[in-house]
Amino acid sequence: MAIIEVKDLHFSYEENIEALKGVSFSIEKGSYTTILGHNGSGKSTIAKLIAGLLEAKSGEIYIDGQKLSIDTIADIRKKLGIVFQNPDNQFIASSVREDIAFGLENYCVDPLKMDDIIDKYAGLVGMKENLDKEPSNLSGGQKQRVAIAGILAMHPSIIIFDEATSMLDPTGKEEIKKIIYDLHGDDKRTILSITHDIEEALKSDYIIVMNEGKVYKCGKPHEIFSDTKGLRDIGLDIPFTYKVKEALEKEGIKIPYTDTIEELAEVLWSNLKA
Amino acid sequence: MDKIVFGKYIPLDTPIHALDPRAKILAMLVVLVAIFLPAGWLGYLFIGIAIGIVIILAKIKFKVILRAFKPMMFMMIFLLVINILSVKEGTVLVDFDIFGHDFTIYADAIFDTLYIIVRLLLMIMITTVLTMTTKPLDLTLGIEYLLTPFKVIHVPAHEIAMMISIALRFIPTIIEETMRIMNAQKSRGVDFEEGKLSEKISAIVSLIVPLFSVSLQRADELANAMEARGYAPDGKRTRYRRLKYAFRDIVLLGGAIAILVMMIILAFVI
Ligand SMILES: Nc1ncnc2c1ncn2[C@@H]1O[C@H](COP(=O)(O)OP(=O)(O)O)[C@@H](O)[C@H]1O
Ligand SMILES: [Mg+2]
């Protein structure tokens, strides 16, 4: 069942320049979907439209069967969390504790219950020891973890990550990626991750490739990445294992598609043995 | 950095820190009014002692208070000069001749200046004590609570408090950003310390323009993040942090009102 359905979305920031030129796709409930695309291809615009932060010029968005409109937006926002790119610009309050409480306050949660909720979700992202820290004393990765905790506290069934790891150092990136995988794996949440990380895309269930405000292609990872030429033409990178397969094919050696280096090594080894 | 934050909150476990922020703000306002009354030296001595006791209770070092006075130094000297030049009353203190011009300093000039300075210093002391013993967030929450009754006359209490708390939250971030841009511009040869006025102005512009554009972007992203998390300024919300008056808050307010009454008596009755 599709939990997010987008039909023929058009959007412009400035008159006569369309940032989205008719975008349609649907996302399955419980899936891990990645959106790839060069800078300026319209990925963040899509995320903001889905989260109801921008209003489409035309087209429709359905979340969990509900059509997104002024009347349903409050309802839909409860089902959907979004983590943005810049860790600093989504840390609203002056301490970890207060920041997680921010969303709870907006949804009128009983203040007496807040401490337990805060403890629980800070614990889930490994921030329980830092509840009273100020944002200026936290690393980028820690701030992103707080953002995730704040969102989890609202029990959304969909979480959108808009390049949430791109401003982090390698350790921070790994921490956040692990949390995202756990959210998908353990909790069966629908994840929509906008990313430049092809390894992440390769592991996802479904990929949407954006190019210049349009969907270039949607599909399972091997369907997307086997089109190496097309992806290069729109300025996207190819996963390492696909590059190796492509290079071997040029030499006349055929191997099946592989997703990880381990799989690739195994395939090559068995080819060598044969 | 130290200069900017002389009134910065210092977490300590004292009875003054434990007071309700609303009580502290109200007490401050009451005493500020008291300071504005023409109660004379005796009155100011009394207020000074009262504030001194609070400072001792709050375990604030007097050195820190002195540091808070520093930025006012220039203004005080300026005030003195103006008064010396304009006040021509009272006993003559000095009378001399410069290049044929008669130059006299009257006692009242010095007196009037001191009178204003003492009041200013008392005011700085009170506000410093308040900000040093109260978490910024508690202060804004206190302001919000105190402004809430004025909602009937359309004072946007919550919006004001939210604005202040976001400003407080982003001050360190923006200072950090300023340093970063300054360093970037320095490495491109922009000189912030020396050079002609025109060079200095262009250096400042090279700082302010990127700082503005980054801050606007920040504001935009922050607004998105807040909205995505269900925030609506006029919407109904609960509050995580609750304020509760205790007995000590009544003592503080009682003390502040007693001071005000005393100053009224000193100023208008005696
Ligand atoms: N606030 C804005 N005002 C004007 N144009 C914008 C704004 N945000 C994005 N754009 C433009 O819209 C297009 C799509 O942007 P965006 O969705 O942010 O792309 P992506 O996230 O894929 O990098 C780009 O051409 C960008 O320049
Ligand atoms: Mg983007």
XYZ file of C-alpha atoms and ligand atoms in Angstrom:
572
model
C 0.000 0.000 0.000
C 1.289 3.436 -0.874
C 1.760 5.624 2.192
C 2.949 8.614 0.187
C 1.514 9.349 -3.205
C 2.551 12.351 -5.235
C 0.680 13.239 -8.426
C 1.898 15.688 -11.035
C 3.363 18.259 -8.651
C 4.310 21.654 -10.015
C 6.024 24.281 -7.941
C 7.861 27.550 -8.556
C 9.729 29.765 -6.121
C 9.916 32.539 -8.674
C 7.529 33.250 -11.477
C 8.284 31.486 -14.733
C 10.987 29.293 -13.210
C 9.562 25.907 -12.302
C 11.504 24.130 -9.574
C 9.244 21.086 -10.013
C 7.863 20.355 -13.460
C 5.309 17.647 -12.865
C 6.573 15.127 -10.324
C 4.757 11.855 -9.630
C 5.771 8.845 -7.581
C 4.500 6.656 -4.800
C 6.192 5.208 -1.749
C 5.240 1.938 -0.122
C 4.391 1.739 3.555
C 7.365 0.539 5.599
C 9.818 0.976 2.758
C 13.193 2.679 2.748
C 13.215 5.021 -0.221
C 16.081 7.248 -1.276
C 15.912 10.278 -3.529
C 19.025 10.953 -5.592
C 19.695 13.934 -7.818
C 22.147 16.730 -8.449
C 22.041 19.946 -6.395
C 19.071 22.059 -7.371
C 17.169 19.164 -8.947
C 14.232 19.807 -6.604
C 14.725 17.192 -3.875
C 14.302 19.536 -0.897
C 11.368 21.205 -2.580
C 9.611 17.821 -2.762
C 10.353 17.159 0.911
C 8.973 20.539 1.950
C 5.850 20.048 -0.136
C 5.203 16.640 1.411
C 5.719 18.092 4.903
C 3.287 20.874 4.058
C 5.909 23.599 4.451
C 5.329 24.779 0.890
C 2.145 24.779 -1.128
C 2.154 23.243 -4.593
C 1.063 25.298 -7.577
C -0.778 22.246 -8.875
C -0.837 18.528 -8.262
C -1.828 16.377 -5.310
C -0.154 14.745 -2.345
C -1.726 11.880 -0.422
C -0.311 10.791 2.912
C -1.688 7.562 4.307
C -4.794 7.984 2.144
C -5.423 11.560 3.265
C -5.164 14.352 0.735
C -2.820 17.088 1.920
C -4.681 20.388 2.281
C -5.105 23.233 4.747
C -7.692 21.186 6.624
C -5.648 18.007 6.931
C -2.220 19.508 7.422
C -2.237 19.424 11.219
C -3.271 15.762 11.154
C -0.719 14.841 8.544
C 2.135 16.602 10.308
C 1.674 14.286 13.262
C 2.323 11.307 11.002
C 5.407 12.747 9.452
C 8.735 13.963 10.786
C 11.472 15.670 8.848
C 15.166 16.006 9.685
C 16.943 18.773 7.797
C 20.505 19.210 6.665
C 21.851 21.861 9.020
C 22.014 20.593 12.631
C 22.141 24.116 14.051
C 19.085 25.440 12.284
C 16.684 22.876 13.664
C 17.774 23.019 17.281
C 15.114 25.355 18.598
C 15.439 25.384 22.366
C 18.390 26.080 24.665
C 18.949 22.553 25.921
C 18.504 18.990 24.707
C 15.671 18.424 27.157
C 13.748 21.513 26.103
C 14.302 20.812 22.437
C 12.764 17.360 22.640
C 9.912 18.917 24.643
C 9.267 21.516 21.932
C 7.223 19.205 19.689
C 5.394 17.731 22.700
C 4.354 21.224 23.778
C 3.012 21.930 20.297
C 0.837 18.840 20.458
C -0.410 19.704 23.947
C 1.106 16.676 25.689
C 0.580 16.749 29.454
C 3.701 18.399 30.967
C 3.774 15.827 33.766
C 4.317 13.064 31.217
C 7.010 14.884 29.286
C 10.014 13.900 31.392
C 9.400 10.188 30.826
C 8.948 10.689 27.090
C 12.083 12.822 26.871
C 14.107 10.226 28.780
C 12.876 7.435 26.564
C 13.646 9.042 23.216
C 16.888 10.661 24.328
C 17.879 7.154 25.384
C 16.986 5.734 21.978
C 19.420 8.065 20.237
C 22.076 7.800 22.956
C 21.678 11.326 24.335
C 20.483 10.517 27.842
C 23.709 11.720 29.427
C 23.471 15.097 27.683
C 19.946 16.169 28.502
C 20.960 19.479 30.042
C 23.600 20.442 27.505
C 23.295 23.565 25.387
C 23.438 23.295 21.592
C 26.780 25.113 21.470
C 28.309 22.279 23.507
C 27.096 19.525 21.171
C 28.629 18.134 17.999
C 26.732 18.223 14.732
C 25.985 14.516 15.001
C 24.665 14.963 18.535
C 22.393 17.797 17.420
C 21.013 15.636 14.615
C 20.380 12.874 17.148
C 18.413 15.341 19.275
C 16.423 16.350 16.193
C 15.619 12.687 15.589
C 14.619 12.165 19.222
C 12.337 15.204 19.055
C 10.645 13.725 16.012
C 10.401 10.186 17.379
C 8.662 11.522 20.463
C 5.720 12.364 18.194
C 5.444 8.777 16.902
C 5.449 9.592 13.196
C 5.055 6.665 10.811
C 7.070 8.455 8.113
C 10.420 10.133 8.623
C 12.045 12.232 5.910
C 15.775 12.892 6.055
C 16.863 15.764 3.812
C 20.623 15.266 3.516
C 20.630 14.892 7.285
C 24.191 13.557 7.365
C 25.802 15.781 4.744
C 27.145 18.389 7.162
C 28.508 15.862 9.655
C 32.006 14.481 10.153
C 32.546 10.798 9.311
C 31.786 9.617 12.872
C 28.611 11.696 12.980
C 27.557 10.366 9.572
C 27.941 6.761 10.711
C 26.040 7.388 13.976
C 23.089 8.912 12.167
C 23.054 6.316 9.387
C 22.941 3.563 11.977
C 20.018 5.210 13.750
C 18.171 5.571 10.438
C 18.674 1.890 9.636
C 17.428 0.899 13.077
C 14.348 3.071 12.703
C 13.569 1.302 9.494
C 14.537 -2.195 10.527
C 13.229 -2.411 14.094
C 10.266 -0.089 13.970
C 9.064 -0.624 10.392
C 8.838 3.076 9.840
C 8.657 4.452 6.323
C 11.921 6.229 5.600
C 12.383 8.741 2.812
C 16.006 9.734 2.631
C 17.337 12.435 0.338
C 21.010 11.704 -0.051
C 24.153 11.872 -2.126
C 25.390 8.648 -0.563
C 25.098 5.950 -3.229
C 26.004 3.178 -0.857
C 22.954 4.157 1.186
C 20.812 4.237 -1.963
C 22.104 0.833 -2.992
C 20.890 -0.636 0.295
C 17.472 1.016 0.074
C 14.285 -0.640 -1.203
C 13.449 1.910 -3.813
C 15.172 4.856 -5.490
C 13.737 8.000 -7.035
C 16.191 9.833 -9.258
C 15.498 13.534 -9.795
C 16.862 15.633 -12.610
C 16.059 19.286 -13.253
C 12.731 19.298 -11.481
C 11.509 16.030 -12.947
C 11.655 12.388 -11.961
C 14.352 10.885 -14.158
C 13.621 7.339 -13.088
C 12.153 5.311 -10.213
C 12.939 1.733 -9.381
C 14.782 -0.852 -7.376
C 18.494 -0.129 -6.885
C 19.771 -2.501 -9.564
C 17.262 -1.134 -12.085
C 18.501 2.366 -11.408
C 22.216 1.715 -11.233
C 22.418 -0.609 -14.212
C 21.736 2.493 -16.322
C 25.293 3.699 -15.785
C 25.401 5.917 -18.857
C 22.128 7.689 -18.088
C 23.183 8.388 -14.501
C 26.529 9.784 -15.615
C 24.740 12.060 -18.079
C 22.753 13.668 -15.275
C 25.838 14.037 -13.122
C 25.368 11.183 -10.660
C 27.946 8.767 -9.348
C 27.771 4.974 -9.829
C 28.342 2.482 -6.996
C 31.756 0.858 -6.959
C 30.490 -2.670 -7.670
C 28.586 -1.419 -10.725
C 31.678 0.344 -11.987
C 33.659 -2.909 -11.724
C 30.962 -4.829 -13.570
C 30.924 -2.187 -16.301
C 34.719 -2.265 -16.676
C 34.780 -6.073 -16.815
C 32.028 -6.070 -19.434
C 34.168 -3.832 -21.624
C 36.784 -6.566 -21.459
C 34.162 -9.125 -22.419
C 33.768 -10.662 -18.962
C 30.163 -11.014 -17.768
C 29.342 -11.050 -14.037
C 25.980 -10.680 -12.234
C 24.988 -7.501 -10.363
C 26.345 -7.235 -6.833
C 25.623 -4.712 -4.130
C 28.499 -5.048 -1.684
C 32.224 -5.431 -2.056
C 32.008 -8.794 -0.261
C 29.487 -10.114 -2.779
C 31.584 -8.803 -5.631
C 34.717 -10.460 -4.255
C 32.860 -13.737 -3.951
C 31.601 -13.557 -7.541
C 35.057 -12.714 -8.843
C 36.620 -15.513 -6.810
C 34.192 -18.121 -8.098
C 34.775 -16.835 -11.658
C 38.510 -17.209 -11.180
C 38.094 -20.742 -9.864
C 35.894 -21.753 -12.798
C 34.282 36.901 24.375
C 34.491 37.637 28.065
C 33.521 41.242 27.480
C 30.233 40.380 25.817
C 28.998 38.117 28.541
C 29.619 39.960 31.827
C 26.033 39.320 32.895
C 26.060 35.680 31.862
C 24.171 33.173 33.966
C 26.366 31.262 36.389
C 24.763 28.089 37.721
C 25.092 28.012 41.508
C 22.995 26.589 44.280
C 21.905 29.648 46.257
C 18.567 30.936 47.560
C 18.705 33.745 45.011
C 19.162 31.299 42.121
C 16.234 29.287 43.415
C 13.821 32.220 43.328
C 11.016 32.201 40.804
C 12.014 34.241 37.742
C 8.713 36.111 37.852
C 9.368 37.189 41.438
C 12.858 38.310 40.471
C 11.668 40.309 37.479
C 8.884 41.941 39.481
C 11.213 42.742 42.387
C 13.675 44.247 39.931
C 10.990 46.459 38.412
C 9.817 47.614 41.840
C 13.345 48.484 42.960
C 14.056 50.209 39.639
C 11.061 52.458 40.272
C 12.370 53.067 43.795
C 15.739 54.099 42.380
C 14.065 56.659 40.146
C 12.506 58.417 43.124
C 14.450 61.411 44.415
C 15.080 59.773 47.771
C 18.469 61.319 48.425
C 21.745 59.795 49.544
C 20.343 58.021 52.558
C 17.840 56.216 50.365
C 20.445 55.136 47.860
C 22.713 53.941 50.630
C 19.858 51.818 51.866
C 19.124 50.339 48.438
C 22.850 49.737 47.940
C 23.020 47.747 51.172
C 19.935 45.729 50.226
C 21.388 44.851 46.822
C 24.727 44.091 48.481
C 23.036 41.526 50.708
C 21.398 39.910 47.679
C 24.770 39.812 45.893
C 26.384 38.115 48.886
C 23.527 35.609 49.135
C 23.846 34.855 45.412
C 27.591 34.215 45.876
C 28.481 36.674 43.131
C 31.970 38.135 43.409
C 32.015 41.937 43.670
C 34.814 41.860 41.111
C 32.319 40.615 38.541
C 29.940 43.446 39.386
C 32.776 45.943 38.975
C 33.441 44.488 35.554
C 29.835 45.166 34.637
C 30.422 48.860 35.422
C 33.289 49.154 32.989
C 31.321 49.683 29.784
C 29.553 52.597 31.520
C 32.803 54.383 32.355
C 32.902 56.400 29.166
C 29.327 57.530 29.592
C 29.968 58.594 33.168
C 32.984 60.689 32.229
C 31.008 62.239 29.395
C 28.223 63.063 31.835
C 30.692 64.668 34.225
C 32.155 66.874 31.499
C 28.705 67.969 30.331
C 27.668 68.788 33.877
C 30.867 70.701 34.616
C 30.281 72.804 31.528
C 26.578 73.391 32.082
C 25.834 73.461 35.803
C 26.547 76.898 37.238
C 25.144 76.594 40.729
C 26.318 75.787 44.222
C 29.591 76.651 45.888
C 32.569 77.281 43.692
C 35.077 74.463 43.934
C 37.730 75.610 41.483
C 38.087 78.866 39.677
C 40.904 79.425 37.209
C 41.851 81.223 34.108
C 42.711 79.568 30.813
C 43.973 81.871 28.067
C 41.886 84.671 29.360
C 38.723 82.588 29.743
C 37.228 82.315 33.162
C 36.667 78.682 34.115
C 34.725 77.665 37.183
C 33.710 74.284 38.536
C 30.722 74.324 40.858
C 30.042 71.783 43.573
C 26.597 71.041 42.167
C 28.108 69.837 38.892
C 30.009 67.142 40.724
C 27.064 66.424 43.000
C 24.508 66.107 40.206
C 26.796 63.797 38.281
C 27.412 61.583 41.278
C 23.682 61.495 41.911
C 23.015 60.142 38.420
C 26.000 57.800 38.477
C 24.993 56.216 41.763
C 21.534 55.522 40.386
C 22.986 54.079 37.199
C 25.334 51.837 39.141
C 22.494 50.578 41.310
C 20.479 49.790 38.208
C 23.362 47.927 36.602
C 23.888 45.991 39.830
C 20.271 44.859 39.933
C 20.074 43.791 36.308
C 23.423 42.007 36.552
C 22.263 40.095 39.624
C 19.085 39.126 37.786
C 20.790 37.832 34.645
C 23.595 36.128 36.556
C 21.271 34.173 38.802
C 18.496 33.312 36.333
C 18.697 30.950 33.374
C 17.953 32.873 30.168
C 15.172 30.449 29.413
C 13.603 30.985 32.841
C 13.808 34.709 32.262
C 11.890 34.473 29.013
C 9.400 32.125 30.583
C 8.994 34.609 33.446
C 8.453 37.438 30.980
C 5.879 35.357 29.130
C 3.949 34.552 32.305
C 4.043 38.162 33.444
C 2.886 39.452 30.068
C 0.081 36.908 29.715
C -2.557 39.057 31.499
C -1.819 41.803 28.955
C -2.997 39.537 26.160
C -6.433 41.122 26.581
C -4.953 44.355 25.276
C -3.290 42.379 22.447
C 0.213 42.165 23.863
C 1.655 39.113 22.060
C 3.150 37.614 25.223
C 4.076 34.259 23.771
C 5.526 35.707 20.578
C 7.685 38.151 22.512
C 8.995 35.382 24.767
C 9.635 33.069 21.794
C 11.502 35.835 20.017
C 13.694 36.524 23.032
C 14.444 32.856 23.615
C 15.354 32.248 19.971
C 17.551 35.331 20.025
C 19.276 34.036 23.181
C 19.632 30.584 21.667
C 21.290 31.938 18.514
C 23.610 34.542 20.040
C 26.494 32.042 20.507
C 25.901 30.597 17.031
C 25.992 34.018 15.436
C 29.083 35.090 17.377
C 30.783 31.919 16.164
C 29.662 32.697 12.632
C 30.972 36.265 12.885
C 34.379 34.941 13.933
C 34.355 32.490 11.054
C 33.488 35.125 8.454
C 36.036 37.523 9.963
C 38.741 34.906 9.679
C 37.715 34.081 6.135
C 37.809 37.756 5.163
C 41.122 38.254 6.991
C 42.647 35.427 4.996
C 41.513 37.285 1.889
C 43.417 40.340 3.052
C 40.612 42.322 4.679
C 42.016 44.265 7.620
C 39.611 44.777 10.537
C 42.052 46.482 12.915
C 43.992 49.085 11.018
C 43.650 51.225 7.940
C 41.791 54.324 6.911
C 38.164 54.926 7.791
C 37.039 53.995 4.285
C 38.953 50.716 4.508
C 37.432 50.007 7.895
C 33.947 50.652 6.573
C 34.455 48.300 3.665
C 35.871 45.700 6.065
C 32.735 45.954 8.203
C 30.525 45.700 5.120
C 32.411 42.580 4.060
C 31.463 41.151 7.436
C 27.866 42.281 7.660
C 26.679 41.310 4.190
C 27.495 37.585 4.458
C 26.414 37.560 8.110
C 23.010 38.903 7.103
C 22.525 36.498 4.275
C 23.501 33.504 6.412
C 21.265 34.660 9.253
C 18.286 35.093 6.946
C 18.791 31.580 5.632
C 19.026 30.337 9.211
C 15.787 32.068 10.101
C 14.075 30.481 7.114
C 15.288 26.987 7.966
C 14.457 27.418 11.641
C 10.935 28.502 10.764
C 10.564 25.374 8.618
C 11.839 23.136 11.399
C 9.483 24.712 13.928
C 6.472 24.443 11.644
C 7.275 20.852 10.732
C 7.209 20.042 14.430
C 3.704 21.377 14.768
C 4.439 24.867 16.018
C 1.891 27.580 15.360
C 2.442 30.869 17.209
C -1.254 31.340 17.875
C -1.914 27.656 18.478
C -2.716 26.076 21.810
C 0.360 24.594 23.500
C 1.274 23.088 26.831
C 4.487 24.074 28.611
C 7.176 21.642 29.684
C 8.603 23.992 32.240
C 6.229 25.147 34.925
C 6.790 27.983 37.333
C 5.665 27.865 40.944
C 5.858 30.587 43.560
C 7.385 29.593 46.889
C 7.543 31.354 50.253
C 10.949 32.864 49.480
C 9.434 34.636 46.455
C 6.944 36.365 48.732
C 9.816 37.423 51.005
C 11.663 38.896 48.026
C 8.636 40.780 46.739
C 7.832 41.975 50.263
C 11.377 43.279 50.596
C 11.217 45.050 47.257
C 7.911 46.711 48.106
C 9.258 47.740 51.520
C 12.153 49.456 49.765
C 9.777 51.243 47.418
C 7.608 52.450 50.285
C 10.649 53.673 52.158
C 11.889 55.589 49.145
C 8.472 57.175 48.716
C 8.580 58.290 52.317
C 12.118 59.598 52.006
C 11.316 61.386 48.774
C 7.939 62.909 49.432
C 7.046 62.755 53.113
C 10.172 63.638 55.047
N 13.931 29.681 -1.269
C 14.165 29.616 -2.595
N 13.951 30.692 -3.386
C 14.170 30.635 -4.717
N 14.591 29.552 -5.353
C 14.819 28.446 -4.642
C 14.620 28.416 -3.217
N 14.932 27.190 -2.765
C 15.315 26.475 -3.834
N 15.253 27.219 -4.967
C 15.558 26.763 -6.317
O 14.725 25.660 -6.630
C 15.433 24.643 -7.282
C 15.337 23.337 -6.502
O 15.946 23.501 -5.244
P 16.025 22.373 -4.137
O 14.711 21.703 -4.042
O 16.568 22.993 -2.904
O 17.098 21.379 -4.776
P 17.934 20.196 -4.089
O 17.438 19.984 -2.725
O 17.708 19.043 -5.006
O 19.357 20.621 -4.125
C 16.862 25.138 -7.438
O 17.027 25.649 -8.733
C 16.968 26.226 -6.408
O 17.869 27.211 -6.848
Mg 18.420 20.119 -0.837
